[in-house]
Short mmCIF file of C-alpha atoms in Angstrom, two decimals:
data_model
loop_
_atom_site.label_atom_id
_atom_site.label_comp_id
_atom_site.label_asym_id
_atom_site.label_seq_id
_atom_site.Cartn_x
_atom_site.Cartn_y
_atom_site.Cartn_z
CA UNK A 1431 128.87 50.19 80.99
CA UNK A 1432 130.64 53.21 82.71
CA UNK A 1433 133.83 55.08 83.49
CA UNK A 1434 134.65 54.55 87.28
CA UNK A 1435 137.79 55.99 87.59
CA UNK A 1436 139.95 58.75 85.60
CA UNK A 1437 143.63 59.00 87.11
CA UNK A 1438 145.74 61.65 86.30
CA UNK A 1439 149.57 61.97 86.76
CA UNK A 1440 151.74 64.59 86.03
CA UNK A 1441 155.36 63.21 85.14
CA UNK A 1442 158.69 65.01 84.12
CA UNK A 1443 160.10 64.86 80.22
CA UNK A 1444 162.90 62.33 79.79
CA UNK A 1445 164.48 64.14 77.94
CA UNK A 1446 167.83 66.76 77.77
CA UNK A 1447 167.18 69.07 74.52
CA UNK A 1448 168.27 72.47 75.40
CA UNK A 1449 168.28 74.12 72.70
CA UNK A 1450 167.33 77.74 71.07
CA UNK A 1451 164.10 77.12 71.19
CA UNK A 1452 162.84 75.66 74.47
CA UNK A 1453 164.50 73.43 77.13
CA UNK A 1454 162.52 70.54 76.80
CA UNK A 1455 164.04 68.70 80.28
CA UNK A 1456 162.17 71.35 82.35
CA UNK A 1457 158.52 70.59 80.49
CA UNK A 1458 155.78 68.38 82.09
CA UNK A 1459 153.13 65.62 80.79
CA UNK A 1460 150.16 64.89 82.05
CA UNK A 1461 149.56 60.98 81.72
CA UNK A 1462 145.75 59.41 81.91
CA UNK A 1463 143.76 56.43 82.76
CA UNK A 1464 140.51 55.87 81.84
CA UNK A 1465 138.94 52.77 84.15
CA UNK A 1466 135.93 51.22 82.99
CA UNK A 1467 133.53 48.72 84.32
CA UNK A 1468 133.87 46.25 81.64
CA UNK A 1469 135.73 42.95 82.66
CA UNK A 1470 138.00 41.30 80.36
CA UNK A 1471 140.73 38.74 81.78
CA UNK A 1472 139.83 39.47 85.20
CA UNK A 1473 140.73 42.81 84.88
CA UNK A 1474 138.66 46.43 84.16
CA UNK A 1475 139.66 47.69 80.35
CA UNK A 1476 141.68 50.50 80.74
CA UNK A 1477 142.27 52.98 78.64
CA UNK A 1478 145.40 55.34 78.07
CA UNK A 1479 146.65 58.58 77.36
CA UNK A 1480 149.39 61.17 77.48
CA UNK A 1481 149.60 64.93 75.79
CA UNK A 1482 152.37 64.98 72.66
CA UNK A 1483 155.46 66.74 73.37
CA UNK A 1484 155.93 70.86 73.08
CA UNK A 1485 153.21 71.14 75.95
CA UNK A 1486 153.50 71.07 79.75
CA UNK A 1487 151.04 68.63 81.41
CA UNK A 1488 147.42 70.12 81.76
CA UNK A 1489 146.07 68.10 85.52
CA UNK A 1490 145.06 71.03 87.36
CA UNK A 1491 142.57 72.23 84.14
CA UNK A 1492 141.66 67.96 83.95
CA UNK A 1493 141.03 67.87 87.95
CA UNK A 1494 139.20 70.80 88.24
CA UNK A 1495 136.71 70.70 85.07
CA UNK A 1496 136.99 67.80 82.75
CA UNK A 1497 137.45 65.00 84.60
CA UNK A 1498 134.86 65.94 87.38
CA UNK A 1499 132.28 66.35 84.25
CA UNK A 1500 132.96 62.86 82.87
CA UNK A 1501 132.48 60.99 85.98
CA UNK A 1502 129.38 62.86 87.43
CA UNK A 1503 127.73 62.73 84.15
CA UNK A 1504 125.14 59.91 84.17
CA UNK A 1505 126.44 56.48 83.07
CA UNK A 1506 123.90 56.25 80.02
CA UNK A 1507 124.21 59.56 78.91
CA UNK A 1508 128.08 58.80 77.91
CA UNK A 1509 126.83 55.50 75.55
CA UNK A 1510 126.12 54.93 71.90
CA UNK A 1511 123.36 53.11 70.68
CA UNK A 1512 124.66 49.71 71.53
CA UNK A 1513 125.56 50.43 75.28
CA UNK A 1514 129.25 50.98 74.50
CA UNK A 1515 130.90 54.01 75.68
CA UNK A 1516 130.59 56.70 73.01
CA UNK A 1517 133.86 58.59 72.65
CA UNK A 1518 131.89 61.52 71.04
CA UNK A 1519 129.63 61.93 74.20
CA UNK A 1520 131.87 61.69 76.74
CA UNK A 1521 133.91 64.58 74.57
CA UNK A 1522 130.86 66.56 74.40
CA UNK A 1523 130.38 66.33 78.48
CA UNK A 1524 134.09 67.63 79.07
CA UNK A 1525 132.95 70.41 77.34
CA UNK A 1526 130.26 71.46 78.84
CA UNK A 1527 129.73 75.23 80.20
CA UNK A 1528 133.04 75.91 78.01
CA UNK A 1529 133.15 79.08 76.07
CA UNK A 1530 133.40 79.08 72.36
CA UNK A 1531 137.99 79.79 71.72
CA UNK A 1532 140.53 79.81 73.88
CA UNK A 1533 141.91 76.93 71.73
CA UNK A 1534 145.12 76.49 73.81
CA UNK A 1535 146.03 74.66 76.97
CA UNK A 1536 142.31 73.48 77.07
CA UNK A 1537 142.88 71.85 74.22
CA UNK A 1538 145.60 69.62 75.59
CA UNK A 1539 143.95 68.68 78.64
CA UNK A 1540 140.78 67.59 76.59
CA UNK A 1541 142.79 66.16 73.32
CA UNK A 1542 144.44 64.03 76.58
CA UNK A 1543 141.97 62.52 78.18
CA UNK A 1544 139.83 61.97 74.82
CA UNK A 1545 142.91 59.15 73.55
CA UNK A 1546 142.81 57.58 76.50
CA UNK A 1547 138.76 57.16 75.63
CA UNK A 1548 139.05 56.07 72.55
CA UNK A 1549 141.96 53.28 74.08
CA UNK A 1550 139.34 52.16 76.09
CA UNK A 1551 136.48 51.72 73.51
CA UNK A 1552 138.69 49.97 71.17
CA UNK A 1553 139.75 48.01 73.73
CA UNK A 1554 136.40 46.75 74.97
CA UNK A 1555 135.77 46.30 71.21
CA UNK A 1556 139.08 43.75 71.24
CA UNK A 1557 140.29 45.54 67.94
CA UNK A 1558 143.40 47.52 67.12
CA UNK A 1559 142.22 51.25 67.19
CA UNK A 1560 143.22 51.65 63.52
CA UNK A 1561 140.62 48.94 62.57
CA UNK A 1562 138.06 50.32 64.33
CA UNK A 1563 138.72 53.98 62.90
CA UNK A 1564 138.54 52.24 59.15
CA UNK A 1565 135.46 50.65 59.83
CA UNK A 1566 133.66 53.38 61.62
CA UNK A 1567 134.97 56.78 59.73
CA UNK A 1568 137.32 55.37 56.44
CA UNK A 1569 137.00 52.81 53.70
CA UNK A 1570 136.44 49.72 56.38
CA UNK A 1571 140.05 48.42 56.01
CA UNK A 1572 143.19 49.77 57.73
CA UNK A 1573 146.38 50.24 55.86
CA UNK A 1574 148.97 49.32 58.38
CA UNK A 1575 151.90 50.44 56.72
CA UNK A 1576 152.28 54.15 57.74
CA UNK A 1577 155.29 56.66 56.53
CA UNK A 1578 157.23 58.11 58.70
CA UNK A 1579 160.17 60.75 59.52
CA UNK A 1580 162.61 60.95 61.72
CA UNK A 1581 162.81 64.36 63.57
CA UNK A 1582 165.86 65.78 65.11
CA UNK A 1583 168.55 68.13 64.23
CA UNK A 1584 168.54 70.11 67.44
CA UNK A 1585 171.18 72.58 68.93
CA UNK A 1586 172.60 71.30 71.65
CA UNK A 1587 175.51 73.33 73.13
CA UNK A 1588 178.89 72.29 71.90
CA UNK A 1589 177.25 70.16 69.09
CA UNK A 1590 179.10 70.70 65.56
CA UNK A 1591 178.22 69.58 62.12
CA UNK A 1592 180.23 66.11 62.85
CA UNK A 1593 177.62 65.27 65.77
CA UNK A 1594 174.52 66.45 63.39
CA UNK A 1595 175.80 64.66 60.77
CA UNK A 1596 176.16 61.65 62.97
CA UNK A 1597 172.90 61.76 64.53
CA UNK A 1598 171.28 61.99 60.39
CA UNK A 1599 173.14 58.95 60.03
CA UNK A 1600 172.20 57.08 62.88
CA UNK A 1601 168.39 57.91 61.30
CA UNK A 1602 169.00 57.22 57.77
CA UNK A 1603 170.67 53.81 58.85
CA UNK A 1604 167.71 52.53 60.85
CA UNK A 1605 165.59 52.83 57.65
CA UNK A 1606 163.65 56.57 57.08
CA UNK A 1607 164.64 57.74 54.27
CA UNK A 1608 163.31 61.25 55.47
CA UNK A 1609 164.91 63.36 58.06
CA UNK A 1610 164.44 66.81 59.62
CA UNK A 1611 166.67 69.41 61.25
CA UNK A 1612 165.96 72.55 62.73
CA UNK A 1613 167.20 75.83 61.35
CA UNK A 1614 166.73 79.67 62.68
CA UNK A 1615 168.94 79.13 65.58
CA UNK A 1616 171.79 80.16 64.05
CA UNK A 1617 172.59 82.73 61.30
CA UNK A 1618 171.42 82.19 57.61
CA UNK A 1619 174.72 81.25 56.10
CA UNK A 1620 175.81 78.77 59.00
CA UNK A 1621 172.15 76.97 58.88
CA UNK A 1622 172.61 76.83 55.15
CA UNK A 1623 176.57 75.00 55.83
CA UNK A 1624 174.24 72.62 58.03
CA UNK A 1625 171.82 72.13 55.41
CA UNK A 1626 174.27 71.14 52.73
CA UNK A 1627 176.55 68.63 55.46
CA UNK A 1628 173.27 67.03 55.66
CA UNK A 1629 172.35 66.82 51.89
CA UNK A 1630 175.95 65.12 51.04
CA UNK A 1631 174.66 62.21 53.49
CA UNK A 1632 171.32 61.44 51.48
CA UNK A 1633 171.17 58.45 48.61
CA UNK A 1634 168.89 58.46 46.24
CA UNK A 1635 165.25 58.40 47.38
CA UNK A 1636 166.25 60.10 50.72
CA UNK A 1637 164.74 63.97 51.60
CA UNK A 1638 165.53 66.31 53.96
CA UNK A 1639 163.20 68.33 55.82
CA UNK A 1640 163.60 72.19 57.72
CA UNK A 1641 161.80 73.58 60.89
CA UNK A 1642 162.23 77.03 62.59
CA UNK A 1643 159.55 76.13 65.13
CA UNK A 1644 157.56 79.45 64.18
CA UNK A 1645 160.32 81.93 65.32
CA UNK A 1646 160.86 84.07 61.59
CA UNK A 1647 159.34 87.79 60.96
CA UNK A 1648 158.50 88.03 57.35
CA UNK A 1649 161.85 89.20 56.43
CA UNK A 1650 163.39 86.48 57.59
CA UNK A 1651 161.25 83.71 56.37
CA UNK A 1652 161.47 85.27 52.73
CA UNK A 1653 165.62 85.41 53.37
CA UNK A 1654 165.12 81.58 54.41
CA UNK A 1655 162.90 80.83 51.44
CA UNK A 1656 165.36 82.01 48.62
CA UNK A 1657 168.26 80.24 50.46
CA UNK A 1658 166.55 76.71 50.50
CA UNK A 1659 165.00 77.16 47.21
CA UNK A 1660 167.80 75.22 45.79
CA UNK A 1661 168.35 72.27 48.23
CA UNK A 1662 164.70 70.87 47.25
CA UNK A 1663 163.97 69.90 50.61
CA UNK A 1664 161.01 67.84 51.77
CA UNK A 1665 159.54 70.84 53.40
CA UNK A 1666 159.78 74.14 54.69
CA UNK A 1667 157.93 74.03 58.05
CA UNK A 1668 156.38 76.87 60.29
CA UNK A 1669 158.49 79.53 59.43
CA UNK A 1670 156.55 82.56 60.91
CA UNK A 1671 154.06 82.50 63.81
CA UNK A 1672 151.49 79.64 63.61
CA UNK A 1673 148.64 82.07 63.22
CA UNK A 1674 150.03 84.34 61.41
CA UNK A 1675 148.44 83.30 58.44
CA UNK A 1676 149.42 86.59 55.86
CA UNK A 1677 152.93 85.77 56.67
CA UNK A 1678 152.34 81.76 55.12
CA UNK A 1679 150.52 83.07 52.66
CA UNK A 1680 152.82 85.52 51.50
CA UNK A 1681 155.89 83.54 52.00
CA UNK A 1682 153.60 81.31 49.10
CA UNK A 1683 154.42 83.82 46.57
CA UNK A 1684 158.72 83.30 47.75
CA UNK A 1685 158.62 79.46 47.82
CA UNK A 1686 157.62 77.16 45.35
CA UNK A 1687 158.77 73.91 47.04
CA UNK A 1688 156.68 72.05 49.83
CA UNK A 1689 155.89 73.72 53.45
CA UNK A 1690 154.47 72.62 56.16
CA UNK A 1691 152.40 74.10 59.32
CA UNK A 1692 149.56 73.47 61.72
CA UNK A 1693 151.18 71.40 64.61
CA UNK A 1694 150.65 74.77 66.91
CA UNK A 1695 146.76 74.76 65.68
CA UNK A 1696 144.75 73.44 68.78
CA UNK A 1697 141.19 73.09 66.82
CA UNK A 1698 138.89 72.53 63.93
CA UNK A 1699 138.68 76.67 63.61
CA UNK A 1700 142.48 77.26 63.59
CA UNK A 1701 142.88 75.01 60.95
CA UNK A 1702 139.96 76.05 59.01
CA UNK A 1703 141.58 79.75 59.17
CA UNK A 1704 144.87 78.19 58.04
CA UNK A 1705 142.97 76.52 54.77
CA UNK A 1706 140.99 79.80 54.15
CA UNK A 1707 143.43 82.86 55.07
CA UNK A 1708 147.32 80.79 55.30
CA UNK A 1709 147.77 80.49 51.00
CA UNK A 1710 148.03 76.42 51.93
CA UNK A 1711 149.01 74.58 48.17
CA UNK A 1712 146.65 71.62 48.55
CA UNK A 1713 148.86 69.98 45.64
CA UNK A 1714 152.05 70.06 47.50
CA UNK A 1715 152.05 71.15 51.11
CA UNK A 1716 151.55 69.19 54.76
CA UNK A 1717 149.27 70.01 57.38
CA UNK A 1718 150.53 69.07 60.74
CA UNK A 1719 147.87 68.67 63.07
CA UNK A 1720 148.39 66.52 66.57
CA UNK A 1721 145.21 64.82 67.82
CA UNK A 1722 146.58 65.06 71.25
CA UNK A 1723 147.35 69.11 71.63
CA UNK A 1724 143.99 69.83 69.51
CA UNK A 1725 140.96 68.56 71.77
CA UNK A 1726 141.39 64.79 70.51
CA UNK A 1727 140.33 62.31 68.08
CA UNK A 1728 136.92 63.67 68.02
CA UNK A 1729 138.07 66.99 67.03
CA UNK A 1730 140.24 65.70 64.49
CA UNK A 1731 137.50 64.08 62.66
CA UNK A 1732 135.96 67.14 62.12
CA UNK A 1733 139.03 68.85 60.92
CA UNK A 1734 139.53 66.24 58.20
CA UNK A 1735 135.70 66.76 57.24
CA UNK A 1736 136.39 70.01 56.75
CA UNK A 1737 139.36 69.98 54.92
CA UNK A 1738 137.65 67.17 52.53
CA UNK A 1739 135.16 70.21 52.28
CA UNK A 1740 137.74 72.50 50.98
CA UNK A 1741 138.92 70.23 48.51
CA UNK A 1742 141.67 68.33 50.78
CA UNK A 1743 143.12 64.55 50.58
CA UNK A 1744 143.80 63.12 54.14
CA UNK A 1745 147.14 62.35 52.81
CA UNK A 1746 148.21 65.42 52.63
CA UNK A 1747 148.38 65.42 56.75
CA UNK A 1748 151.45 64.23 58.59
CA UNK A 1749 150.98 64.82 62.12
CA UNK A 1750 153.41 66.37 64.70
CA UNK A 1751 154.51 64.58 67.94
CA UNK A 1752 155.63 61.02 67.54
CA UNK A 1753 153.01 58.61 69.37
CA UNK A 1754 151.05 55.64 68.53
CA UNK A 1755 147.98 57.66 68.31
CA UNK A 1756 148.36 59.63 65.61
CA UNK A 1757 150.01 56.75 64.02
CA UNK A 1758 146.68 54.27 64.60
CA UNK A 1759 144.70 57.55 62.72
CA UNK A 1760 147.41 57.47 60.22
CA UNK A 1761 146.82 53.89 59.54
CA UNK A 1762 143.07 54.00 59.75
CA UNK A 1763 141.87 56.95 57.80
CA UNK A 1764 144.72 57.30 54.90
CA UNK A 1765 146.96 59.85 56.47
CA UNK A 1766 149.85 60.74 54.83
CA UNK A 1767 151.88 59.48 57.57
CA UNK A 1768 153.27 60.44 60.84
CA UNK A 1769 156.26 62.15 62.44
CA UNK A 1770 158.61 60.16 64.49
CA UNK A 1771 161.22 60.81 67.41
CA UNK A 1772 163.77 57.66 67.23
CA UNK A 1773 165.53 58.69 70.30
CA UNK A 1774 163.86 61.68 72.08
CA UNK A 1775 160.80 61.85 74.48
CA UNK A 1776 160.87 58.15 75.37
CA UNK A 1777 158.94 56.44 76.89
CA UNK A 1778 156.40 57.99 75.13
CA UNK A 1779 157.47 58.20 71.58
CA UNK A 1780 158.65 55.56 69.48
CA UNK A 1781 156.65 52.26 67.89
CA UNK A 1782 155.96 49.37 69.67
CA UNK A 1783 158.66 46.90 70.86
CA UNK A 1784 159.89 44.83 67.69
CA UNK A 1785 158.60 47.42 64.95
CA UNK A 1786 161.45 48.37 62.57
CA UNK A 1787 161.42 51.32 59.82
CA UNK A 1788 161.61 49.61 56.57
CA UNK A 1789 162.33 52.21 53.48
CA UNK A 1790 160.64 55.59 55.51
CA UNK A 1791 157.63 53.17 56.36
CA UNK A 1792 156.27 50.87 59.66
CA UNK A 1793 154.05 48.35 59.63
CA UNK A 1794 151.55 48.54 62.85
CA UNK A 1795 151.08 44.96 64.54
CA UNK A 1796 147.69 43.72 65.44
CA UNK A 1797 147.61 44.91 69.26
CA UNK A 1798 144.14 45.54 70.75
CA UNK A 1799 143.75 49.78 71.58
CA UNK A 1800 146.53 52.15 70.46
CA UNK A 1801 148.99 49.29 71.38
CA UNK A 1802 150.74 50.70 74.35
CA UNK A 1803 150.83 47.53 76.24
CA UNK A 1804 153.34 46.35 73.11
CA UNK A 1805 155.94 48.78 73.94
CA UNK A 1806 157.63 47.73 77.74
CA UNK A 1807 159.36 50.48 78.91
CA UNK A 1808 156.02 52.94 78.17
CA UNK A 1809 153.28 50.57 79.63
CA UNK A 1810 155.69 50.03 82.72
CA UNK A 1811 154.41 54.02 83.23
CA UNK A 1812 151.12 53.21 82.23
CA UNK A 1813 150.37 50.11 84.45
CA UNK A 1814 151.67 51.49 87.58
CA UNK A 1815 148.89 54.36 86.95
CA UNK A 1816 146.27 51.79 86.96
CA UNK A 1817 146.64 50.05 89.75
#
């Protein structure tokens, strides 16, 4: 058994947020495929992957040093015990000759190429990756009902509190009963008149959620803090800069309700730093992690050991970025759940064709791999890769 082929294409963002944060329609993403020799139908298993959203598409680092690495590395080298390809090794080869830090666009490139792996292995395997993750790393049976939240709220440039509270609606009517809106791109008291149009739309059982995308001083985060104090939102996420821990651990001693952080951490070490140094309430707050910025799959295993070390449930983890694979780790080791983009960043986001949200929470069908191949419009992308 070996990898004969890694493909890597480098394909625009659908997508037209411009907002005060970033303008998403000029990012990139780098979209993998992973051939293998194995034969099934006829065909070579192939696996996929693409890097989650906030982060431009990493080839050039794949072509010139990770990708080279996997497929000159000798076949056996990259297998487990059994003879099946071992998604551990072939992460371990990537990163050969690779300098301890420099956790950032490396970390993309790598976290990339390492989903499209494990695709492949559960794929050859012929079980959904969330089974597979169960029986290898959790309790040995997947909980395919997975939480999730709908993320939106952006500025867009002539958008007024009629279109936000339209576009909370169209969310709340499709069946999450948690939403999220970003704040810090306008002043304190006009975020806080978006806030409350928002609130007045919730029933009972329904949250809302806040995210500055990192962008607060201290000041400012502790001005934000007393504000929302009131609203009892869902969370508070990344007010300051992502590794600016003092600020998120002093901005602890201004906010007693849930935060949230860690979707800008790109490894094991980040997040460890966040747990020791970031004054992170294991009783109430959410650690975002994404598999797919952060080195993988593999990495992300050892960042849930060491959380579990420091006294941390898995559930308290909701990843950032919207895709199936954090949503097949969500379902296979106990995550709290997983974020969700209903109508941004498509192809790539979203569920598989024919899921629905039911009361904030999917239910993942039985598809072999992550389950690209059950959502049309994404494996259209994916296929013509492949071929």
């Amino acid at each position: 058994m070996k990898i004969v082929e890694i493909r890597e294409s480098t394909r625009p963002i659908k997508s037209d947020i411009r907002n005060a944060y970033i303008d998403f329609s000029k990012m990139t993403l780098s979209l993998v495929a992973v051939v293998t020799d194995v034969i099934r139908d006829g065909k070579p298993v192939v696996g996929y992957g693409f890097n989650s959203n906030g982060r431009y598409g990493q080839g050039a680092l794949m072509r010139e040093r990770f990708i080279p690495r996997a497929l000159e590395a000798k076949p056996d080298t990259l297998l487990d015990d059994r003879g099946v390809l071992c998604p551990h090794k072939v992460w371990e080869t990537m990163m050969r000759n690779e300098k301890p830090g420099g956790h950032g666009e490396r970390s993309v490139a790598i976290g990339t190429i390492d989903m499209a792996v494990w695709d492949a292995v559960a794929k050859i395997e012929e079980k959904p990756l969330h089974q597979m993750l169960a029986e290898r790393y959790g309790n040995g049976k997947a909980d395919p009902k997975v939480f999730v939240y709908a993320a939106g709220g952006y500025y867009y440039p002539g958008k007024d509190l009629d279109g936000l509270k339209s576009e909370m609606l169209s969310y709340l009517d499709r069946g999450y009963s948690v939403v999220k809106m970003k704040i810090g791109g306008a002043s304190l008291a006009e975020d806080c008149t978006r806030i409350e149009s928002v609130l007045k739309l919730l029933g009972p059982g329904q949250r809302l959620a806040v995210d500055a995308n990192g962008r607060f001083d201290l000041k400012t985060a502790i001005a934000y803090a007393k504000a929302l104090s009131p609203y009892n939102l869902f969370w508070y996420e990344e007010a300051g800069d992502p590794l600016d821990y003092t600020l998120q651990a002093e901005l602890a001693n201004h906010y007693q309700n849930p935060m949230a952080t860690g979707e800008n951490l790109f490894s094991m070490q980040d997040a460890r730093n966040l747990i020791r140094h970031g004054g992170m309430r294991k009783d109430r707050d959410w650690l975002q992690f994404d598999c797919a910025l952060s080195y993988g799959l593999v990495e992300y295993l050892r960042t849930l050991e060491m959380l579990k070390e420091y006294g941390w449930s898995a559930t308290r983890c909701i990843p950032h970025g919207g895709h199936q694979m954090s949503l097949a780790i969500a379902a296979g080791l106990g995550l709290g759940g997983n974020e969700s983009y209903p109508d941004l960043f498509q192809p790539y986001g979203g569920f598989p064709d024919g899921v629905k949200v039911q009361n904030g929470y999917v239910t993942l069908p039985s598809l072999v791999g992550i389950g690209f191949e059950g959502k049309a419009d994404l494996y259209a992308e994916m296929s013509a890769l492949s071929r």
